[in-house]
Amino acid sequence: MVINEAIAKEVQPCATKLSDCSDIERILLTMPAAAPHTPLSDAEFREVAGAVLAAIEATVDRWLQDDVIDIDANRTGGMLELSFPNGSKIVVNTQPPLQELWLAARRGGFHFRHSEGVWQDTRESGTFHAVLSACASEQGGKALTFGAD
């Protein structure tokens, strides 16, 4: 069993003997630590998140011009919907109150926080662009790579 050290420090009474912990404390101790978070001002978040969406749109436009793949990009405020030729979609959504980017694809839903210049998955160790590239490649039926984090 892997013990989340950050939570273990907060749950001092039971941290030395797991059997003395409540059910909730035992669950919390085994959960992966959340990705470190670099707090941004609201304006900084809008700028950084907006740049990510703009870069995705530019990449999709370049692929259309180069006849790589025809992905329709539709942006409404902080949400970008990518529609693939097979009818599948990927949605990238900014979440300003949480300072997160959310990605929804066939593979599942992912949440990312900005940490030291990189958008890190809050549950796994992946980065936003790596996960987006993997999902787009899967749904597009060919290798597609979005810019590095």
XYZ file of N, CA, C and O in Angstrom:
596
model
N 0.847 -1.171 0.000
C 0.000 0.000 0.000
C 0.898 1.240 0.000
O 1.834 1.346 0.759
N 0.580 2.197 -0.891
C 1.312 3.444 -0.961
C 0.630 4.444 -0.055
O -0.582 4.590 -0.089
N 1.407 5.116 0.776
C 0.841 6.099 1.687
C 1.193 7.488 1.194
O 2.344 7.781 0.918
N 0.206 8.329 1.066
C 0.377 9.708 0.640
C 1.010 10.464 1.800
O 0.383 10.726 2.811
N 2.284 10.814 1.663
C 3.037 11.445 2.750
C 2.481 12.818 3.129
O 2.484 13.183 4.289
N 2.006 13.586 2.146
C 1.472 14.916 2.443
C 0.258 14.819 3.356
O 0.113 15.591 4.302
N -0.611 13.864 3.080
C -1.804 13.704 3.912
C -1.428 13.064 5.244
O -1.981 13.409 6.279
N -0.447 12.180 5.254
C -0.034 11.527 6.494
C 0.415 12.553 7.532
O 0.165 12.398 8.721
N 1.049 13.633 7.079
C 1.497 14.673 8.002
C 0.306 15.387 8.632
O 0.369 15.821 9.768
N -0.786 15.532 7.859
C -1.980 16.202 8.381
C -2.796 15.289 9.292
O -3.542 15.752 10.137
N -2.683 13.989 9.115
C -3.462 13.025 9.883
C -2.528 12.385 10.918
O -2.334 11.199 10.946
N -1.935 13.196 11.760
C -0.929 12.754 12.709
C -1.387 11.655 13.672
O -0.654 10.718 13.903
N -2.584 11.717 14.232
C -2.954 10.712 15.222
C -2.893 9.284 14.703
O -2.577 8.372 15.436
N -3.189 9.053 13.439
C -3.213 7.686 12.958
C -2.066 7.381 12.008
O -1.963 6.273 11.505
N -1.196 8.342 11.757
C -0.149 8.163 10.761
C 0.857 7.082 11.137
O 1.496 6.513 10.287
N 0.997 6.795 12.425
C 1.978 5.795 12.835
C 1.414 4.384 12.806
O 2.146 3.430 12.651
N 0.116 4.221 12.937
C -0.500 2.901 12.933
C -1.784 2.968 12.116
O -2.792 3.500 12.555
N -1.736 2.430 10.888
C -2.842 2.539 9.948
C -4.130 1.933 10.504
O -5.215 2.432 10.240
N -4.026 0.891 11.307
C -5.236 0.249 11.833
C -5.998 1.154 12.803
O -7.171 0.940 13.053
N -5.339 2.197 13.331
C -5.995 3.129 14.238
C -6.723 4.250 13.502
O -7.413 5.049 14.121
N -6.589 4.304 12.194
C -7.208 5.370 11.396
C -8.674 5.072 11.130
O -9.080 3.918 11.052
N -9.442 6.134 10.947
C -10.828 5.958 10.515
C -10.803 5.520 9.046
O -9.786 5.612 8.368
N -11.941 5.043 8.556
C -12.025 4.616 7.154
C -11.647 5.752 6.213
O -10.899 5.559 5.256
N -12.141 6.947 6.486
C -11.849 8.090 5.621
C -10.367 8.415 5.655
O -9.753 8.677 4.616
N -9.766 8.393 6.828
C -8.330 8.689 6.928
C -7.505 7.647 6.169
O -6.541 7.987 5.497
N -7.898 6.367 6.246
C -7.173 5.321 5.503
C -7.287 5.555 4.001
O -6.321 5.395 3.266
N -8.470 5.939 3.541
C -8.665 6.211 2.115
C -7.804 7.396 1.691
O -7.116 7.349 0.667
N -7.834 8.471 2.478
C -7.045 9.654 2.144
C -5.551 9.347 2.094
O -4.831 9.860 1.244
N -5.090 8.504 3.003
C -3.669 8.170 3.033
C -3.215 7.390 1.803
O -2.043 7.423 1.439
N -4.117 6.674 1.159
C -3.725 5.876 -0.005
C -3.956 6.599 -1.324
O -3.594 6.086 -2.374
N -4.540 7.791 -1.278
C -4.790 8.545 -2.511
C -3.491 9.202 -2.981
O -2.671 9.621 -2.169
N -3.307 9.305 -4.311
C -2.113 9.986 -4.798
C -2.164 11.462 -4.439
O -3.235 12.052 -4.356
N -1.002 12.025 -4.211
C -0.932 13.449 -3.901
C -1.334 14.247 -5.130
O -1.032 13.875 -6.252
N -2.023 15.331 -4.916
C -2.415 16.196 -6.036
C -1.171 16.857 -6.612
O -0.173 17.058 -5.924
N -1.252 17.178 -7.895
C -0.144 17.864 -8.539
C 0.086 19.194 -7.830
O -0.859 19.866 -7.442
N 1.366 19.565 -7.653
C 1.627 20.860 -7.029
C 0.983 21.959 -7.870
O 0.881 21.848 -9.078
N 0.564 22.999 -7.224
C -0.182 24.052 -7.899
C 0.586 25.361 -7.780
O 1.013 25.717 -6.696
N 0.794 26.039 -8.894
C 1.416 27.349 -8.891
C 0.293 28.368 -9.013
O -0.260 28.539 -10.103
N -0.107 28.998 -7.905
C -1.227 29.943 -7.972
C -0.935 31.078 -8.952
O 0.167 31.609 -9.005
N -1.947 31.426 -9.720
C -1.857 32.520 -10.670
C -2.934 33.542 -10.312
O -3.958 33.180 -9.730
N -2.707 34.784 -10.679
C -3.791 35.760 -10.530
C -4.848 35.399 -11.568
O -4.578 34.629 -12.503
N -6.042 35.948 -11.421
C -7.101 35.676 -12.400
C -6.672 36.085 -13.799
O -6.906 35.366 -14.769
N -6.018 37.235 -13.907
C -5.560 37.719 -15.210
C -4.489 36.793 -15.795
O -4.508 36.500 -16.996
N -3.570 36.332 -14.956
C -2.530 35.407 -15.426
C -3.140 34.099 -15.906
O -2.747 33.566 -16.940
N -4.113 33.581 -15.149
C -4.759 32.342 -15.555
C -5.431 32.512 -16.903
O -5.282 31.676 -17.792
N -6.196 33.600 -17.074
C -6.868 33.836 -18.356
C -5.863 33.913 -19.496
O -6.095 33.371 -20.580
N -4.741 34.572 -19.249
C -3.713 34.716 -20.286
C -3.075 33.365 -20.633
O -2.971 32.996 -21.800
N -2.680 32.609 -19.622
C -2.010 31.327 -19.843
C -2.971 30.307 -20.459
O -2.637 29.626 -21.425
N -4.170 30.212 -19.918
C -5.155 29.255 -20.441
C -5.594 29.651 -21.846
O -5.744 28.790 -22.728
N -5.783 30.944 -22.076
C -6.156 31.418 -23.406
C -5.088 31.111 -24.437
O -5.397 30.776 -25.590
N -3.826 31.208 -24.032
C -2.719 30.891 -24.941
C -2.730 29.412 -25.320
O -2.424 29.055 -26.464
N -3.094 28.549 -24.378
C -3.183 27.113 -24.670
C -4.270 26.862 -25.715
O -4.042 26.157 -26.704
N -5.445 27.453 -25.507
C -6.540 27.264 -26.460
C -6.163 27.817 -27.837
O -6.441 27.187 -28.864
N -5.534 28.987 -27.870
C -5.127 29.590 -29.144
C -4.097 28.720 -29.867
O -4.148 28.568 -31.094
N -3.178 28.121 -29.112
C -2.160 27.253 -29.723
C -2.799 25.989 -30.307
O -2.380 25.516 -31.372
N -3.799 25.456 -29.628
C -4.506 24.277 -30.149
C -5.198 24.652 -31.462
O -5.095 23.925 -32.456
N -5.886 25.789 -31.460
C -6.561 26.239 -32.682
C -5.571 26.427 -33.826
O -5.844 26.020 -34.966
N -4.412 27.026 -33.540
C -3.399 27.253 -34.570
C -2.874 25.928 -35.118
O -2.668 25.788 -36.335
N -2.677 24.955 -34.248
C -2.198 23.639 -34.682
C -3.222 22.966 -35.585
O -2.870 22.431 -36.649
N -4.476 23.007 -35.190
C -5.551 22.397 -35.978
C -5.658 23.093 -37.348
O -5.810 22.432 -38.378
N -5.546 24.420 -37.364
C -5.584 25.167 -38.630
C -4.412 24.779 -39.537
O -4.580 24.621 -40.749
N -3.234 24.627 -38.938
C -2.042 24.224 -39.711
C -2.233 22.829 -40.304
O -1.901 22.588 -41.469
N -2.807 21.900 -39.526
C -3.044 20.552 -40.043
C -4.021 20.580 -41.222
O -3.844 19.841 -42.182
N -5.026 21.446 -41.146
C -5.976 21.568 -42.253
C -5.259 22.106 -43.493
O -5.425 21.567 -44.596
N -4.445 23.149 -43.327
C -3.701 23.733 -44.451
C -2.737 22.727 -45.083
O -2.565 22.702 -46.301
N -2.110 21.899 -44.230
C -1.132 20.906 -44.711
C -1.790 19.591 -45.122
O -1.087 18.623 -45.429
N -3.116 19.543 -45.079
C -3.880 18.355 -45.466
C -3.512 17.122 -44.625
O -3.438 16.005 -45.130
N -3.274 17.363 -43.329
C -2.962 16.265 -42.411
C -4.257 15.609 -41.949
O -4.426 14.397 -42.030
N -5.174 16.433 -41.438
C -6.473 15.961 -40.953
C -7.402 17.165 -40.847
O -6.956 18.284 -40.580
N -8.674 16.938 -41.072
C -9.668 18.009 -41.003
C -10.410 17.921 -39.678
O -11.397 17.197 -39.548
N -9.917 18.652 -38.689
C -10.555 18.732 -37.377
C -11.209 20.109 -37.294
O -10.546 21.124 -37.507
N -12.487 20.134 -36.990
C -13.199 21.394 -36.852
C -13.027 21.891 -35.423
O -13.327 21.169 -34.466
N -12.506 23.113 -35.275
C -12.325 23.715 -33.953
C -13.354 24.814 -33.766
O -13.454 25.723 -34.588
N -14.114 24.724 -32.684
C -15.147 25.721 -32.394
C -14.918 26.229 -30.972
O -15.073 25.475 -30.007
N -14.557 27.517 -30.861
C -14.262 28.103 -29.548
C -15.364 29.055 -29.133
O -15.764 29.945 -29.882
N -15.832 28.852 -27.914
C -16.814 29.734 -27.305
C -16.278 30.104 -25.926
O -16.270 29.265 -25.021
N -15.811 31.329 -25.770
C -15.246 31.757 -24.489
C -14.082 30.872 -24.087
O -13.132 30.716 -24.824
N -14.189 30.247 -22.921
C -13.127 29.389 -22.408
C -13.298 27.923 -22.760
O -12.695 27.051 -22.132
N -14.129 27.637 -23.766
C -14.336 26.242 -24.169
C -13.971 26.074 -25.638
O -14.358 26.865 -26.493
N -13.213 25.023 -25.926
C -12.814 24.696 -27.291
C -13.270 23.275 -27.587
O -12.912 22.339 -26.872
N -14.074 23.134 -28.636
C -14.575 21.823 -29.043
C -13.889 21.424 -30.340
O -13.919 22.174 -31.321
N -13.263 20.255 -30.334
C -12.607 19.717 -31.525
C -13.461 18.572 -32.051
O -13.699 17.597 -31.338
N -13.926 18.712 -33.297
C -14.765 17.684 -33.921
C -13.945 16.960 -34.982
O -13.438 17.580 -35.920
N -13.836 15.646 -34.838
C -13.020 14.821 -35.726
C -13.856 14.287 -36.893
O -15.084 14.208 -36.795
N -13.190 13.899 -37.996
C -13.920 13.401 -39.175
C -14.851 12.219 -38.879
O -15.866 12.050 -39.542
N -14.525 11.412 -37.865
C -15.365 10.251 -37.535
C -16.548 10.606 -36.631
O -17.273 9.731 -36.185
N -16.727 11.898 -36.350
C -17.845 12.345 -35.521
C -17.533 12.456 -34.034
O -18.341 12.978 -33.273
N -16.389 11.966 -33.610
C -16.032 12.063 -32.190
C -15.572 13.483 -31.862
O -15.247 14.268 -32.758
N -15.555 13.799 -30.577
C -15.193 15.147 -30.138
C -14.232 15.089 -28.958
O -14.255 14.157 -28.170
N -13.450 16.141 -28.855
C -12.644 16.418 -27.658
C -13.024 17.828 -27.240
O -13.096 18.730 -28.064
N -13.288 18.008 -25.950
C -13.629 19.328 -25.429
C -12.568 19.736 -24.410
O -12.253 18.977 -23.492
N -12.029 20.932 -24.596
C -11.094 21.521 -23.634
C -11.797 22.729 -23.049
O -12.313 23.577 -23.780
N -11.827 22.787 -21.729
C -12.591 23.812 -21.041
C -11.733 24.432 -19.938
O -11.089 23.710 -19.181
N -11.726 25.756 -19.865
C -11.018 26.408 -18.765
C -11.944 26.471 -17.554
O -13.153 26.638 -17.698
N -11.370 26.323 -16.378
C -12.111 26.401 -15.125
C -11.454 27.458 -14.243
O -10.655 27.136 -13.353
N -11.755 28.751 -14.490
C -11.081 29.829 -13.747
C -11.169 29.727 -12.224
O -10.159 29.949 -11.550
N -12.322 29.385 -11.619
C -12.350 29.340 -10.151
C -11.369 28.308 -9.567
O -10.825 28.507 -8.493
N -11.153 27.216 -10.308
C -10.233 26.170 -9.854
C -8.833 26.328 -10.435
O -7.926 25.596 -10.072
N -8.693 27.248 -11.374
C -7.452 27.445 -12.122
C -6.999 26.133 -12.761
O -5.854 25.716 -12.649
N -7.936 25.492 -13.444
C -7.661 24.218 -14.108
C -8.092 24.254 -15.567
O -8.953 25.048 -15.953
N -7.486 23.381 -16.353
C -7.949 23.057 -17.696
C -8.563 21.677 -17.608
O -7.981 20.777 -16.996
N -9.735 21.509 -18.189
C -10.387 20.201 -18.225
C -10.403 19.718 -19.659
O -10.631 20.486 -20.597
N -10.180 18.430 -19.837
C -10.186 17.812 -21.153
C -11.130 16.618 -21.109
O -10.999 15.768 -20.225
N -12.087 16.582 -22.023
C -13.018 15.453 -22.119
C -12.837 14.817 -23.490
O -12.865 15.504 -24.509
N -12.617 13.500 -23.497
C -12.398 12.758 -24.740
C -13.004 11.365 -24.569
O -13.477 11.011 -23.491
N -12.959 10.580 -25.629
C -13.460 9.201 -25.537
C -12.782 8.443 -24.401
O -13.399 7.628 -23.730
N -11.506 8.703 -24.207
C -10.702 8.007 -23.208
C -11.124 8.344 -21.780
O -10.862 7.600 -20.848
N -11.754 9.510 -21.600
C -12.191 9.907 -20.265
C -12.035 11.395 -20.040
O -11.743 12.148 -20.967
N -12.211 11.800 -18.799
C -12.076 13.200 -18.418
C -10.809 13.411 -17.615
O -10.433 12.576 -16.799
N -10.151 14.537 -17.852
C -8.872 14.841 -17.210
C -8.888 16.275 -16.721
O -9.447 17.157 -17.367
N -8.247 16.513 -15.581
C -8.123 17.853 -15.012
C -6.639 18.168 -14.888
O -5.855 17.324 -14.436
N -6.274 19.399 -15.239
C -4.867 19.810 -15.216
C -4.722 21.124 -14.467
O -5.547 22.025 -14.623
N -3.646 21.217 -13.671
C -3.308 22.445 -12.956
C -1.950 22.931 -13.430
O -1.056 22.139 -13.702
N -1.800 24.232 -13.455
C -0.546 24.851 -13.877
C 0.455 24.744 -12.739
O 0.194 25.185 -11.623
N 1.608 24.154 -13.016
C 2.639 23.991 -11.990
C 4.007 24.198 -12.622
O 4.404 23.436 -13.508
N 4.676 25.233 -12.180
C 6.030 25.532 -12.667
C 6.097 25.558 -14.190
O 6.992 24.995 -14.807
N 5.113 26.195 -14.814
C 5.118 26.370 -16.257
C 4.551 25.217 -17.061
O 4.543 25.253 -18.285
N 4.059 24.179 -16.390
C 3.535 22.993 -17.073
C 2.140 22.679 -16.540
O 1.886 22.782 -15.342
N 1.235 22.272 -17.431
C -0.104 21.842 -17.024
C -0.031 20.357 -16.684
O 0.094 19.523 -17.558
N -0.102 20.035 -15.387
C 0.027 18.668 -14.881
C -1.345 18.082 -14.558
O -2.192 18.766 -13.978
N -1.537 16.806 -14.892
C -2.758 16.088 -14.539
C -2.864 16.048 -13.016
O -1.877 15.786 -12.332
N -4.054 16.296 -12.495
C -4.236 16.321 -11.037
C -4.301 14.927 -10.424
O -4.174 14.775 -9.224
N -4.504 13.882 -11.248
C -4.615 12.521 -10.711
C -3.495 11.604 -11.173
O -3.182 10.629 -10.502
N -2.943 11.869 -12.313
C -1.890 11.031 -12.871
C -0.636 11.869 -13.029
O -0.586 13.001 -12.592
N 0.354 11.335 -13.705
C 1.595 12.083 -13.881
C 1.723 12.694 -15.270
O 2.756 13.225 -15.607
N 0.658 12.640 -16.072
C 0.729 13.150 -17.430
C 0.636 14.668 -17.505
O 0.226 15.338 -16.564
N 1.032 15.200 -18.655
C 0.911 16.626 -18.910
C -0.219 16.850 -19.914
O -0.595 15.938 -20.653
N -0.734 18.061 -19.948
C -1.872 18.377 -20.797
C -1.606 18.036 -22.263
O -2.394 17.338 -22.897
N -0.512 18.527 -22.813
C -0.258 18.325 -24.241
C -0.018 16.850 -24.580
O -0.409 16.400 -25.655
N 0.590 16.110 -23.677
C 0.803 14.671 -23.918
C -0.538 13.933 -23.937
O -0.785 13.091 -24.812
N -1.414 14.249 -22.994
C -2.725 13.593 -22.943
C -3.576 14.021 -24.137
O -4.216 13.182 -24.785
N -3.574 15.313 -24.456
C -4.323 15.795 -25.618
C -3.829 15.121 -26.895
O -4.632 14.680 -27.724
N -2.525 15.008 -27.063
C -1.953 14.361 -28.252
C -2.377 12.903 -28.328
O -2.749 12.409 -29.403
N -2.341 12.194 -27.209
C -2.731 10.776 -27.189
C -4.209 10.619 -27.528
O -4.588 9.751 -28.330
N -5.050 11.460 -26.942
C -6.494 11.374 -27.208
C -6.800 11.731 -28.659
O -7.595 11.054 -29.318
N -6.173 12.782 -29.168
C -6.408 13.202 -30.551
C -5.907 12.146 -31.533
O -6.564 11.864 -32.542
N -4.787 11.534 -31.254
C -4.248 10.481 -32.117
C -5.203 9.294 -32.158
O -5.479 8.733 -33.222
N -5.714 8.932 -30.996
C -6.662 7.824 -30.891
C -7.946 8.121 -31.670
O -8.428 7.296 -32.435
N -8.474 9.311 -31.485
C -9.734 9.661 -32.132
C -9.563 10.032 -33.604
O -10.487 9.877 -34.400
N -8.377 10.507 -33.969
C -8.120 10.876 -35.356
C -7.613 9.749 -36.214
O -7.548 9.860 -37.441
N -7.202 8.636 -35.575
C -6.730 7.481 -36.327
C -5.339 7.646 -36.911
O -4.931 6.874 -37.777
N -4.589 8.638 -36.436
C -3.204 8.848 -36.890
C -2.448 9.612 -35.824
O -3.060 10.213 -34.949
N -1.129 9.567 -35.901
C -0.300 10.252 -34.913
C -0.465 11.764 -35.040
O -0.218 12.343 -36.101
N -0.910 12.394 -33.961
C -1.098 13.835 -33.913
C -0.422 14.356 -32.647
O -0.655 13.830 -31.561
N 0.411 15.364 -32.804
C 1.148 15.885 -31.662
C 0.905 17.378 -31.503
O 1.164 18.153 -32.421
N 0.404 17.749 -30.335
C 0.224 19.147 -30.007
C 1.487 19.634 -29.302
O 2.235 18.841 -28.742
N 1.712 20.958 -29.291
C 2.907 21.567 -28.727
C 3.248 21.090 -27.335
O 2.373 20.689 -26.567
N 4.521 21.178 -27.006
C 5.015 20.718 -25.695
C 4.536 21.642 -24.592
O 4.266 22.814 -24.807
N 4.439 21.088 -23.380
C 4.037 21.862 -22.207
C 5.138 22.822 -21.801
O 6.261 22.628 -21.886
